[in-house]
Coordinates of C-alpha atoms in Angstrom, one line a residue:
Chain A
M182 CA -0.1 -1.2 30.7
G183 CA -3.8 -1.6 31.8
R184 CA -4.2 1.8 30.8
Y185 CA -2.5 1.5 27.5
I186 CA -4.8 -1.2 26.5
I187 CA -8.0 0.8 27.7
R188 CA -6.9 3.8 25.7
R189 CA -6.2 2.0 22.7
L190 CA -9.4 -0.1 22.9
I191 CA -11.2 3.3 23.1
Q192 CA -9.2 4.8 20.3
A193 CA -10.3 1.9 18.1
A194 CA -14.2 2.4 19.2
I195 CA -14.1 6.0 18.0
M196 CA -12.3 4.9 14.6
I197 CA -14.9 2.4 14.1
F198 CA -17.5 5.1 15.1
I199 CA -16.1 7.6 12.5
V200 CA -15.7 5.1 9.7
A201 CA -19.5 3.9 10.3
S202 CA -20.6 7.2 9.9
L203 CA -18.7 8.3 6.7
V204 CA -19.9 4.9 5.3
A205 CA -23.7 5.7 6.2
V206 CA -23.2 8.9 4.2
F207 CA -21.3 7.6 1.6
I208 CA -24.5 7.3 -1.0
Q209 CA -25.3 11.0 -0.5
F210 CA -21.7 11.5 -2.5
I211 CA -23.3 10.0 -5.8
P212 CA -23.5 12.7 -8.1
G213 CA -27.3 13.3 -9.0
D214 CA -30.0 11.1 -7.7
P215 CA -28.7 8.1 -6.5
A216 CA -32.0 6.4 -7.4
Y217 CA -31.7 7.0 -11.2
V218 CA -27.8 6.3 -10.9
I219 CA -29.0 2.7 -9.9
L220 CA -31.6 2.1 -12.4
G221 CA -29.7 3.5 -15.5
E222 CA -31.4 5.9 -17.9
E223 CA -33.8 3.5 -19.6
R224 CA -35.2 1.6 -16.8
A225 CA -36.0 4.9 -14.6
T226 CA -39.8 4.9 -14.6
E227 CA -41.7 7.0 -11.9
E228 CA -42.8 3.8 -9.9
R229 CA -39.3 2.2 -10.3
V230 CA -37.6 5.5 -8.9
E231 CA -40.1 5.7 -6.3
A232 CA -39.6 2.0 -5.2
I233 CA -35.6 2.4 -5.1
R234 CA -36.1 5.5 -3.0
D235 CA -38.6 3.7 -0.3
D236 CA -35.8 0.9 -0.6
L237 CA -32.8 3.2 0.2
G238 CA -35.1 5.4 2.7
L239 CA -33.8 8.3 0.2
N240 CA -37.1 10.1 0.9
R241 CA -36.5 10.5 4.6
P242 CA -34.6 13.1 6.2
I243 CA -30.6 12.4 6.3
Y244 CA -30.8 12.2 10.0
V245 CA -33.3 9.8 10.2
Q246 CA -31.4 7.6 7.2
Y247 CA -28.3 7.9 9.2
A248 CA -30.0 6.8 12.8
D249 CA -31.5 4.0 10.8
W250 CA -28.7 2.4 9.4
F251 CA -26.7 2.9 12.5
G252 CA -29.1 1.1 14.4
G253 CA -29.4 -1.6 12.0
V254 CA -25.3 -2.1 12.2
L255 CA -25.6 -2.1 15.6
T256 CA -28.0 -5.1 15.5
G257 CA -26.5 -7.0 12.8
D258 CA -28.7 -5.8 10.1
L259 CA -26.7 -4.7 7.1
G260 CA -29.7 -3.9 5.0
N261 CA -30.9 -5.8 2.0
S262 CA -29.2 -6.2 -1.3
L263 CA -31.3 -4.1 -4.0
I264 CA -30.9 -6.9 -6.6
S265 CA -31.9 -10.1 -5.2
G266 CA -33.5 -8.8 -2.2
R267 CA -31.4 -11.0 0.3
P268 CA -30.1 -9.8 3.5
I269 CA -26.6 -8.6 3.0
A270 CA -25.5 -10.3 6.4
T271 CA -26.6 -13.5 5.4
D272 CA -24.3 -13.2 2.5
L273 CA -21.3 -11.9 4.3
R274 CA -21.5 -14.6 6.8
L275 CA -21.1 -16.9 4.0
R276 CA -18.4 -15.3 2.4
I277 CA -16.0 -13.5 5.3
P278 CA -14.9 -17.1 6.6
R279 CA -13.5 -17.6 2.6
T280 CA -11.6 -14.5 2.6
F281 CA -10.1 -15.3 6.0
E282 CA -9.3 -18.7 4.7
L283 CA -7.4 -16.8 1.9
G284 CA -5.8 -14.6 4.0
G285 CA -4.8 -17.0 6.7
A286 CA -3.3 -19.5 4.0
A287 CA -1.0 -16.8 2.6
V288 CA 0.2 -15.5 6.1
L289 CA 1.2 -19.1 6.3
I290 CA 3.0 -19.6 3.0
S291 CA 4.6 -16.0 3.5
V292 CA 6.1 -17.1 7.0
I293 CA 7.0 -20.5 5.9
V294 CA 9.0 -18.7 2.7
G295 CA 9.9 -15.2 4.6
I296 CA 11.4 -16.2 7.8
P297 CA 14.1 -19.0 6.5
L298 CA 15.0 -16.6 3.6
G299 CA 15.6 -13.8 6.2
V300 CA 17.6 -15.7 8.3
I301 CA 19.8 -17.4 5.6
A302 CA 20.2 -13.6 4.0
A303 CA 21.3 -12.4 7.5
R304 CA 23.6 -15.3 8.1
Y305 CA 25.6 -15.1 4.8
R306 CA 25.2 -11.4 4.4
N307 CA 26.4 -10.0 1.1
S308 CA 27.0 -13.4 -0.6
A309 CA 25.2 -15.1 -3.1
P310 CA 22.2 -16.4 -1.2
D311 CA 21.9 -12.6 0.4
V312 CA 21.8 -11.3 -2.8
L313 CA 19.0 -13.9 -4.2
A314 CA 16.9 -13.5 -1.2
T315 CA 16.9 -9.8 -1.0
S316 CA 16.6 -9.6 -4.9
F317 CA 13.2 -11.9 -4.5
A318 CA 12.1 -9.4 -1.8
I319 CA 12.3 -6.6 -3.9
L320 CA 10.7 -8.5 -6.9
G321 CA 8.0 -9.6 -4.4
L322 CA 7.3 -5.9 -3.3
S323 CA 7.4 -4.5 -6.9
V324 CA 5.5 -6.7 -9.0
P325 CA 1.9 -6.4 -8.3
V326 CA -0.3 -9.2 -7.4
F327 CA -2.5 -8.6 -10.6
V328 CA 0.9 -9.4 -12.5
V329 CA 2.0 -12.3 -10.5
G330 CA -1.7 -13.9 -10.4
P331 CA -2.4 -14.0 -14.4
L332 CA 1.4 -15.3 -14.9
L333 CA 0.9 -17.9 -12.2
V334 CA -2.3 -19.0 -14.2
L335 CA -0.7 -19.0 -17.2
L336 CA 2.5 -21.1 -16.3
L337 CA 0.7 -23.4 -13.8
S338 CA -2.8 -23.9 -15.3
V339 CA -3.2 -22.9 -19.0
R340 CA 0.4 -24.6 -20.2
T341 CA 0.8 -27.2 -17.7
D342 CA -2.7 -27.7 -16.1
I343 CA -1.3 -28.5 -12.6
L344 CA -3.5 -26.4 -10.8
P345 CA -7.1 -25.2 -11.6
A346 CA -7.0 -21.6 -12.8
S347 CA -10.0 -20.2 -10.5
G348 CA -13.3 -20.7 -8.7
Y349 CA -14.0 -22.2 -5.4
V350 CA -15.3 -25.6 -4.2
P351 CA -16.4 -25.7 -0.7
F352 CA -14.3 -28.0 1.6
Q353 CA -17.1 -30.6 2.8
E354 CA -18.0 -31.3 -0.9
D355 CA -14.3 -32.2 -1.8
P356 CA -11.2 -31.3 0.0
V357 CA -8.6 -31.9 -2.4
E358 CA -10.3 -30.0 -4.8
H359 CA -10.7 -27.2 -2.4
L360 CA -7.2 -26.8 -1.8
K361 CA -6.1 -27.2 -5.1
R362 CA -8.3 -24.2 -5.8
L363 CA -7.0 -22.4 -2.7
A364 CA -3.2 -22.7 -4.0
L365 CA -2.8 -20.1 -6.7
P366 CA -4.5 -17.5 -4.7
A367 CA -2.8 -18.2 -1.6
F368 CA 0.6 -18.3 -3.3
T369 CA 0.1 -15.1 -5.3
L370 CA -0.8 -13.4 -2.1
G371 CA 1.9 -15.1 0.1
I372 CA 4.5 -13.9 -2.3
L373 CA 3.9 -10.4 -1.8
S374 CA 3.9 -10.7 1.9
S375 CA 6.8 -12.7 2.3
A376 CA 8.7 -10.1 0.8
T377 CA 8.2 -7.6 3.7
I378 CA 9.0 -10.6 6.2
I379 CA 12.1 -11.3 4.5
R380 CA 13.5 -8.0 4.4
M381 CA 12.5 -7.5 8.0
T382 CA 13.9 -10.7 9.5
R383 CA 17.1 -9.9 7.6
S384 CA 17.7 -6.6 9.3
S385 CA 16.4 -7.6 12.6
V386 CA 18.8 -10.7 12.6
L387 CA 21.5 -8.6 11.5
E388 CA 21.1 -6.1 14.3
V389 CA 20.7 -8.7 17.1
L390 CA 23.7 -10.6 15.5
G391 CA 26.0 -7.4 16.6
E392 CA 24.4 -7.4 20.4
D393 CA 26.9 -8.0 23.4
Y394 CA 25.3 -11.1 24.3
V395 CA 25.6 -12.6 20.6
R396 CA 29.6 -11.7 20.9
S397 CA 29.8 -13.2 24.3
A398 CA 27.9 -16.3 23.4
R399 CA 30.4 -16.7 20.5
S400 CA 33.3 -16.0 22.8
R401 CA 32.1 -18.9 24.8
G402 CA 32.9 -21.0 21.9
L403 CA 29.3 -22.0 20.9
G404 CA 29.1 -23.0 17.5
E405 CA 27.5 -20.4 14.6
R406 CA 24.5 -22.9 14.4
S407 CA 23.8 -22.2 18.1
V408 CA 24.3 -18.9 18.6
L409 CA 21.9 -18.2 15.6
F410 CA 19.0 -20.5 16.6
T411 CA 19.2 -20.1 20.5
H412 CA 20.4 -16.6 20.8
A413 CA 20.0 -14.4 17.9
L414 CA 16.6 -15.8 16.8
R415 CA 14.5 -15.3 19.5
N416 CA 15.0 -12.0 19.9
A417 CA 15.0 -10.9 16.3
L418 CA 11.9 -12.7 15.5
I419 CA 10.0 -9.9 18.1
P420 CA 10.0 -6.9 15.2
V421 CA 8.9 -9.5 12.7
I422 CA 5.6 -10.8 14.5
T423 CA 4.7 -7.4 14.6
I424 CA 5.3 -6.9 10.7
I425 CA 3.2 -10.0 10.4
G426 CA 0.2 -8.3 12.0
L427 CA 0.7 -5.2 9.8
Q428 CA 0.9 -7.7 6.9
M429 CA -2.6 -8.9 7.5
G430 CA -3.9 -5.6 7.0
T431 CA -1.8 -5.1 3.7
L432 CA -3.0 -8.3 2.5
L433 CA -6.8 -7.6 3.4
G434 CA -6.4 -4.8 0.8
S435 CA -4.4 -7.0 -2.0
S436 CA -6.8 -9.9 -1.3
V437 CA -9.8 -7.7 -3.1
L438 CA -7.2 -7.9 -6.6
V439 CA -6.5 -11.5 -5.7
E440 CA -10.1 -12.8 -5.0
Y441 CA -11.2 -10.8 -8.4
I442 CA -8.3 -12.5 -10.3
F443 CA -9.2 -16.0 -9.2
N444 CA -12.9 -15.5 -9.1
W445 CA -12.6 -16.5 -5.1
P446 CA -16.2 -16.0 -3.5
G447 CA -15.3 -14.1 -0.6
V448 CA -15.9 -10.7 0.9
S449 CA -14.2 -8.7 -2.2
T450 CA -15.5 -10.2 -5.0
Y451 CA -18.9 -9.5 -3.4
L452 CA -17.9 -5.7 -3.3
I453 CA -16.7 -5.6 -7.1
D454 CA -20.2 -7.3 -8.1
G455 CA -22.0 -4.8 -6.0
I456 CA -20.1 -2.1 -7.4
N457 CA -20.6 -3.4 -10.9
R458 CA -24.2 -3.7 -10.5
R459 CA -24.7 -0.6 -8.4
D460 CA -26.2 -2.4 -5.6
Y461 CA -24.8 0.4 -3.2
P462 CA -26.0 -1.3 0.0
I463 CA -23.8 -4.2 -0.5
V464 CA -20.7 -1.4 -1.4
Q465 CA -21.6 0.3 2.1
A466 CA -21.6 -2.8 3.9
V467 CA -18.6 -4.5 2.4
I468 CA -16.7 -1.1 3.1
L469 CA -18.0 -1.1 6.5
V470 CA -17.1 -5.0 7.4
I471 CA -13.6 -4.5 5.8
A472 CA -12.6 -1.0 7.4
V473 CA -13.5 -2.3 10.8
T474 CA -11.5 -5.7 10.2
F475 CA -8.4 -3.4 9.6
I476 CA -9.0 -1.4 12.7
L477 CA -9.3 -4.7 15.0
L478 CA -6.2 -5.7 13.1
N479 CA -4.3 -3.0 13.7
L480 CA -5.5 -2.9 17.1
L481 CA -4.6 -6.6 18.0
T482 CA -0.9 -6.0 16.3
D483 CA -0.4 -3.0 18.9
L484 CA -1.4 -5.0 21.8
I485 CA 0.8 -8.0 21.0
Y486 CA 3.7 -5.7 20.3
A487 CA 3.2 -3.8 23.9
W488 CA 2.8 -7.5 25.3
I489 CA 6.1 -8.9 23.5
D490 CA 8.0 -5.7 23.8
P491 CA 8.1 -4.2 27.2
R492 CA 9.9 -1.4 26.3
I493 CA 7.3 0.2 24.2
K494 CA 6.1 3.7 25.0
Y495 CA 2.5 3.8 26.4
D496 CA 2.0 7.5 25.4
Chain B
M96 CA 33.0 8.3 45.1
T97 CA 29.6 9.2 45.0
S98 CA 30.5 12.6 44.0
G99 CA 32.3 11.6 41.3
E100 CA 29.3 9.4 40.0
Q101 CA 27.0 12.6 40.3
T102 CA 29.4 14.5 38.0
Q103 CA 29.7 11.6 35.8
S104 CA 25.9 11.4 35.6
Q105 CA 25.4 14.9 35.4
V106 CA 27.8 15.2 32.3
V107 CA 25.9 12.7 30.7
S108 CA 22.6 14.1 31.3
E109 CA 23.8 17.3 30.1
G110 CA 25.3 16.0 27.0
Q111 CA 22.2 14.0 26.0
P112 CA 20.3 16.6 24.1
G113 CA 23.0 17.5 21.6
A114 CA 25.0 14.1 21.7
G115 CA 22.0 11.2 21.0
E116 CA 23.8 9.7 18.1
N117 CA 20.2 8.1 17.1
Q118 CA 18.5 11.2 16.6
P119 CA 17.7 11.6 13.1
S120 CA 18.0 15.5 13.3
D121 CA 21.4 14.9 14.5
A122 CA 21.9 12.9 11.2
V123 CA 20.3 15.4 9.0
L124 CA 22.7 18.1 10.8
Q125 CA 25.7 15.8 10.1
L126 CA 24.2 15.1 6.5
S127 CA 24.1 18.8 5.5
R128 CA 27.5 19.5 7.4
A129 CA 28.9 16.5 4.9
V130 CA 27.2 18.1 2.0
R131 CA 28.4 21.5 2.7
N132 CA 32.1 20.7 3.7
R133 CA 32.7 17.6 1.5
T134 CA 31.3 15.9 -1.4
P135 CA 28.4 17.7 -2.9
T136 CA 24.9 15.8 -2.7
W137 CA 24.7 15.4 -6.3
R138 CA 28.1 13.7 -6.2
I139 CA 27.0 11.3 -3.4
L140 CA 23.8 10.5 -5.6
L141 CA 26.0 9.8 -8.7
Q142 CA 28.3 7.3 -6.8
N143 CA 25.5 4.8 -5.9
P144 CA 24.4 2.4 -8.8
R145 CA 21.2 1.9 -7.0
V146 CA 20.1 5.8 -7.6
T147 CA 21.8 5.9 -11.2
I148 CA 20.2 2.8 -12.9
P149 CA 16.7 3.4 -11.7
G150 CA 17.3 7.0 -12.0
V151 CA 17.8 6.6 -15.9
V152 CA 15.2 4.2 -16.4
I153 CA 12.8 6.3 -14.7
I154 CA 14.1 9.0 -17.0
L155 CA 13.2 6.9 -20.1
L156 CA 9.9 6.1 -18.8
L157 CA 9.0 9.9 -18.4
L158 CA 10.2 10.6 -22.0
M159 CA 8.4 7.8 -23.5
A160 CA 5.4 9.1 -21.9
L161 CA 5.9 12.7 -23.1
F162 CA 6.6 11.7 -26.5
A163 CA 4.1 8.9 -26.7
P164 CA 2.2 10.0 -29.6
W165 CA 5.2 10.5 -31.6
L166 CA 6.9 7.3 -30.6
A167 CA 3.9 5.1 -30.9
P168 CA 4.1 3.5 -34.6
K169 CA 0.6 2.8 -35.2
D170 CA -2.6 4.1 -33.8
P171 CA -3.3 2.5 -30.4
L172 CA -7.1 2.3 -31.0
R173 CA -7.2 1.5 -34.4
I174 CA -9.3 -2.2 -34.5
N175 CA -8.1 -4.7 -37.1
A176 CA -9.8 -8.0 -37.2
Q177 CA -8.0 -9.5 -39.5
I178 CA -4.6 -9.5 -36.9
R179 CA -6.1 -10.8 -33.8
L180 CA -4.2 -12.0 -30.7
E181 CA -1.2 -12.4 -32.7
G182 CA 2.4 -13.1 -31.4
P183 CA 5.3 -10.5 -32.2
S184 CA 6.1 -10.2 -35.7
S185 CA 7.8 -7.6 -38.1
E186 CA 4.3 -5.6 -38.7
A187 CA 3.5 -5.6 -35.0
W188 CA 6.7 -5.7 -33.0
L189 CA 5.2 -6.9 -29.6
G190 CA 2.2 -8.5 -31.4
T191 CA -1.7 -7.8 -31.4
D192 CA -4.7 -7.7 -28.8
E193 CA -8.0 -8.8 -29.0
N194 CA -9.3 -6.4 -31.4
G195 CA -6.0 -6.6 -33.4
R196 CA -4.6 -3.2 -31.9
D197 CA -0.9 -3.1 -31.7
L198 CA 0.5 -3.8 -28.2
L199 CA 3.4 -1.6 -28.4
S200 CA 1.6 1.7 -29.2
R201 CA -1.1 0.6 -26.8
I202 CA 1.8 0.2 -24.1
I203 CA 3.8 3.6 -25.5
V204 CA 0.3 5.5 -25.0
G205 CA -0.7 4.1 -21.5
S206 CA 2.5 5.1 -20.1
R207 CA 1.0 8.6 -20.2
T208 CA -1.7 7.7 -18.2
S209 CA 0.3 5.9 -15.5
M210 CA 2.8 8.7 -15.6
T211 CA 0.6 11.5 -15.5
V212 CA -1.6 9.8 -12.4
A213 CA 1.7 9.0 -10.4
L214 CA 2.9 12.7 -10.7
L215 CA 0.0 14.5 -10.3
S216 CA -1.2 12.4 -7.4
V217 CA 2.2 12.1 -5.6
T218 CA 2.5 16.3 -5.9
V219 CA -1.0 16.5 -4.2
A220 CA 0.1 14.2 -1.8
T221 CA 3.5 15.7 -1.1
V222 CA 2.2 19.4 -1.0
L223 CA -0.8 18.3 1.4
G224 CA 1.1 16.3 3.5
V225 CA 4.3 18.3 3.9
A226 CA 2.1 21.3 4.6
F227 CA -0.2 19.2 7.4
G228 CA 2.9 17.7 9.0
L229 CA 4.8 21.3 9.3
V230 CA 1.5 23.2 10.6
G231 CA 1.0 20.4 13.2
G232 CA 4.3 19.6 14.3
Y233 CA 5.6 23.5 14.4
F234 CA 2.4 24.7 16.0
G235 CA 1.3 21.8 18.4
G236 CA -1.8 22.1 20.4
F237 CA -4.9 22.2 18.5
W238 CA -2.8 22.1 15.2
E239 CA -1.4 19.0 16.0
F240 CA -4.8 17.4 17.1
A241 CA -6.5 18.6 13.8
T242 CA -4.1 17.7 11.2
M243 CA -2.4 14.2 12.6
R244 CA -6.1 13.1 13.8
S245 CA -7.4 13.4 10.2
V246 CA -4.5 11.4 9.1
D247 CA -5.2 8.8 11.3
V248 CA -8.9 8.6 10.1
L249 CA -7.5 8.2 6.5
L250 CA -4.9 5.3 7.5
V251 CA -8.3 3.3 8.9
F252 CA -8.8 1.9 5.2
P253 CA -6.9 -0.2 3.3
P254 CA -5.5 2.1 0.6
I255 CA -7.3 0.1 -2.1
L256 CA -10.1 0.0 -0.5
L257 CA -10.8 3.3 0.1
A258 CA -9.8 4.3 -3.5
I259 CA -12.3 1.5 -4.5
S260 CA -14.9 3.3 -2.6
V261 CA -14.1 6.7 -3.9
V262 CA -14.5 5.6 -7.2
A263 CA -17.6 3.3 -6.9
F264 CA -19.4 6.5 -5.6
L265 CA -17.9 9.2 -7.5
G266 CA -17.4 7.4 -10.7
P267 CA -14.4 6.7 -12.3
S268 CA -12.3 9.4 -14.0
T269 CA -8.6 10.6 -14.0
R270 CA -9.3 13.5 -11.8
N271 CA -11.1 11.4 -9.1
L272 CA -8.3 9.0 -9.0
I273 CA -5.5 11.5 -8.8
L274 CA -7.4 13.0 -5.8
V275 CA -8.1 10.0 -4.1
I276 CA -4.2 8.8 -4.5
G277 CA -3.0 12.2 -3.4
L278 CA -5.3 11.9 -0.2
L279 CA -4.2 8.5 0.3
Y280 CA -0.5 8.9 0.4
M281 CA -0.5 12.2 1.8
T282 CA -0.8 10.5 5.3
R283 CA 2.8 9.2 4.8
F284 CA 4.2 12.7 4.2
A285 CA 2.4 14.5 6.9
R286 CA 3.8 11.9 9.2
I287 CA 7.3 12.1 8.1
A288 CA 7.1 16.1 8.3
F289 CA 5.6 15.9 11.8
G290 CA 8.1 13.7 12.9
S291 CA 11.0 15.6 11.5
V292 CA 9.5 19.0 12.3
V293 CA 9.2 18.3 16.1
Q294 CA 12.9 17.2 16.3
V295 CA 14.5 19.6 14.5
K296 CA 12.3 22.8 15.8
S297 CA 13.7 23.0 19.2
R298 CA 17.4 23.1 17.8
E299 CA 19.7 25.9 18.5
Y300 CA 19.6 27.6 14.8
V301 CA 15.9 27.6 15.1
E302 CA 15.8 29.1 18.7
A303 CA 18.5 31.4 17.0
A304 CA 16.3 32.8 14.1
R305 CA 13.4 33.3 16.7
V306 CA 15.6 35.4 18.8
I307 CA 16.7 37.4 16.0
G308 CA 13.0 38.0 15.0
A309 CA 12.2 35.8 12.3
G310 CA 8.6 35.1 11.9
N311 CA 6.6 31.5 11.8
T312 CA 6.6 31.4 7.9
R313 CA 10.1 32.4 7.5
I314 CA 11.4 29.8 10.3
L315 CA 9.2 27.2 8.7
G316 CA 10.4 28.1 5.1
L317 CA 14.0 29.0 5.5
Y318 CA 15.3 26.9 8.5
I319 CA 12.8 23.9 9.1
L320 CA 11.8 22.8 5.5
P321 CA 15.2 22.3 4.2
N322 CA 16.6 20.1 6.8
I323 CA 13.4 18.1 6.3
L324 CA 13.7 17.1 2.6
A325 CA 16.2 14.2 2.5
P326 CA 13.4 11.9 4.0
I327 CA 10.8 13.9 1.8
F328 CA 12.8 12.9 -1.4
V329 CA 12.8 9.1 0.0
Q330 CA 9.1 9.2 -0.1
V331 CA 8.6 10.7 -3.3
S332 CA 10.1 8.1 -5.0
L333 CA 8.5 5.3 -3.1
S334 CA 5.0 6.9 -3.3
L335 CA 5.4 7.3 -7.0
G336 CA 5.9 3.7 -7.3
F337 CA 2.7 3.0 -5.1
A338 CA 0.5 5.2 -7.1
I339 CA 1.4 3.4 -10.4
L340 CA 0.4 0.3 -8.5
L341 CA -2.7 1.7 -7.6
E342 CA -3.8 3.2 -10.5
S343 CA -3.0 0.2 -12.5
G344 CA -4.5 -2.0 -10.1
L345 CA -7.8 0.1 -10.1
S346 CA -8.0 0.0 -14.1
F347 CA -7.4 -3.6 -14.1
L348 CA -10.5 -4.0 -12.1
G349 CA -12.0 -1.8 -14.4
L350 CA -12.4 0.9 -12.2
G351 CA -9.9 3.2 -13.8
T352 CA -9.0 4.4 -17.2
P353 CA -12.0 3.4 -19.1
P354 CA -11.5 1.5 -22.3
P355 CA -10.6 1.5 -25.2
N356 CA -8.1 4.2 -24.0
P357 CA -4.9 2.1 -23.2
S358 CA -3.6 1.8 -19.5
W359 CA -1.1 -0.9 -18.6
G360 CA -3.8 -1.8 -15.9
N361 CA -6.8 -2.2 -18.1
M362 CA -4.4 -4.1 -20.9
I363 CA -3.6 -6.5 -18.2
G364 CA -7.3 -7.2 -17.2
A365 CA -8.3 -7.5 -20.9
A366 CA -5.1 -9.7 -21.6
R367 CA -6.4 -12.5 -18.7
G368 CA -9.5 -13.6 -21.0
Y369 CA -6.5 -14.5 -23.2
L370 CA -4.1 -16.5 -21.8
Q371 CA -4.5 -19.5 -23.9
Q372 CA -4.6 -17.8 -27.4
N373 CA -1.7 -15.2 -26.7
A374 CA 0.5 -15.0 -23.8
W375 CA 2.4 -12.0 -25.4
F376 CA -0.8 -10.0 -24.6
V377 CA -0.4 -10.5 -20.7
F378 CA 3.3 -10.5 -20.7
W379 CA 4.2 -7.1 -22.1
P380 CA 2.0 -4.9 -19.9
S381 CA 3.1 -7.1 -16.9
L382 CA 6.7 -6.6 -17.8
I383 CA 6.4 -2.6 -18.1
I384 CA 4.6 -2.1 -15.0
S385 CA 7.0 -4.2 -12.9
I386 CA 10.0 -2.5 -14.5
A387 CA 8.2 0.9 -13.4
I388 CA 7.5 0.0 -9.8
L389 CA 10.9 -1.8 -9.4
S390 CA 12.8 1.4 -10.7
F391 CA 10.7 3.5 -8.4
N392 CA 11.1 1.4 -5.3
T393 CA 14.8 0.9 -5.8
L394 CA 15.3 4.6 -6.3
G395 CA 13.6 5.1 -3.3
D396 CA 16.0 2.7 -1.2
G397 CA 18.8 3.9 -3.1
L398 CA 17.9 7.7 -2.2
R399 CA 17.6 6.7 1.8
D400 CA 20.9 4.9 1.5
S401 CA 22.7 7.8 0.2
L402 CA 21.1 10.6 1.9
D403 CA 20.8 9.0 5.4
P404 CA 24.2 8.8 7.1
R405 CA 22.8 6.5 9.6
L406 CA 22.1 3.6 7.0
R407 CA 25.5 3.8 5.1
Q408 CA 27.6 0.7 6.3

């Protein structure tokens, strides 16, 4: 176990190194001169191009650029925005918690919806509740967030005015309004991952219900409810926890779209703004931050899994 | 007593390599035997409504994409300020968008983008991934390291993020989109092919082929590849769904198909600004994207049920 953890940690460190290296040289892949691309044809005067090149360090040899960027990353300096001139790390410190808040709320919703529906589907297998729950799951997996999002806005805010359509209000200013604005994006993301949780819970509970110890619990005359909740569920939820961990990664990807739809000022809207304004240092920084988060989430999932399920192979 | 136990355990351990019922390779063998001796594969597939129903829908969608210019009742690009954001009428069956363009025609023509990107990118993914998996799994050692670790690197990024990054730096174009989606989903095929090859390559019929002097290419192509096709077909269907999702997601963000050319994703992106004025505008492209992805996902699940005997209940 100890060796497994160490190996997994080293792997993650190597991955982060590779990702950081790739991101460092991303800017070299821009077709043409990055300074011209950033400024656009009409604004690209000689001095401006030189200034941008200086800002980005493009005048220096590539290995110096690379070492510089890497040194910055290690000390928490992700460079400055080309447009506002503000340090990117400062902006991110404000935005990362908002993205995590949205993701956390979505996971909470998906667990609250997903696990009960999955258990019900397994308990009443092949009857109406099962068909309903599994259909909901397939729909949840097939209908994209950028379809669910606008439709929810249409139903709950344009037509009925129950919830605000988009935007953000800090919690300290107005807690109720804050949660109201969180509701639609969190729900949009939550539906997506609840689908996977329903499917996983269902198949896992079904598998456990066929095990010997469940049969013997039944034969001892225990009621169906007691068998389900005290014997089956506890074991059935092990793989579900892993799936929830893996879902965090998927959520991180989908949150790019959801933040954009609901104008949630997290990491992803920062990325999209950066792309649209050709503010490449921002793009680099955000890609690095999301990829590293993704790697760490996967690491965490693997470790939790190894800890919960002693049968896991360490090689 | 002791000797009896010993014999028993010996028998068990000897029997194990061939008898493990959970081994997919055995499942594949069982399937191929079942297919050869009893029911043809196509009949097994046609008996499953989870294959046939989405299959028919997908064929219709492909036909729509293929014949789009002839099917579209109007010019999808023609602007008409007189009929902006109207609901369905006898003139425009599904209504019009913010520039008075015909929604039905735009959806029909937009299907071309989605289907082209999906088909080509999944072709790239399948060819690259299967090649990586076959080579890595069959030769092992250095080749396993080279192929499977590069797959691991690609898996480090959430797919949509990698796609966004590539498009952000290389610029949005259909070619870039196809390459990046192909590269992203190549990982799934590589892992599936790798896993299957490792299990199949030590089987007797592969050994036998080697003994009678078959070369590596022949063994890979004739003895191994046909036996790992079932899980690959399943993955092709699921990946097509994901490719449509990714393409329309990028177009939705304004990073895919550039306007004025229609794609399902950029239609939803545009419609978002006019929810109040014309709800049909967002409804139709949403409906068609959902139907397309749902069909590919259901087909993938159906294929898996039909082709994998372990899952038949």
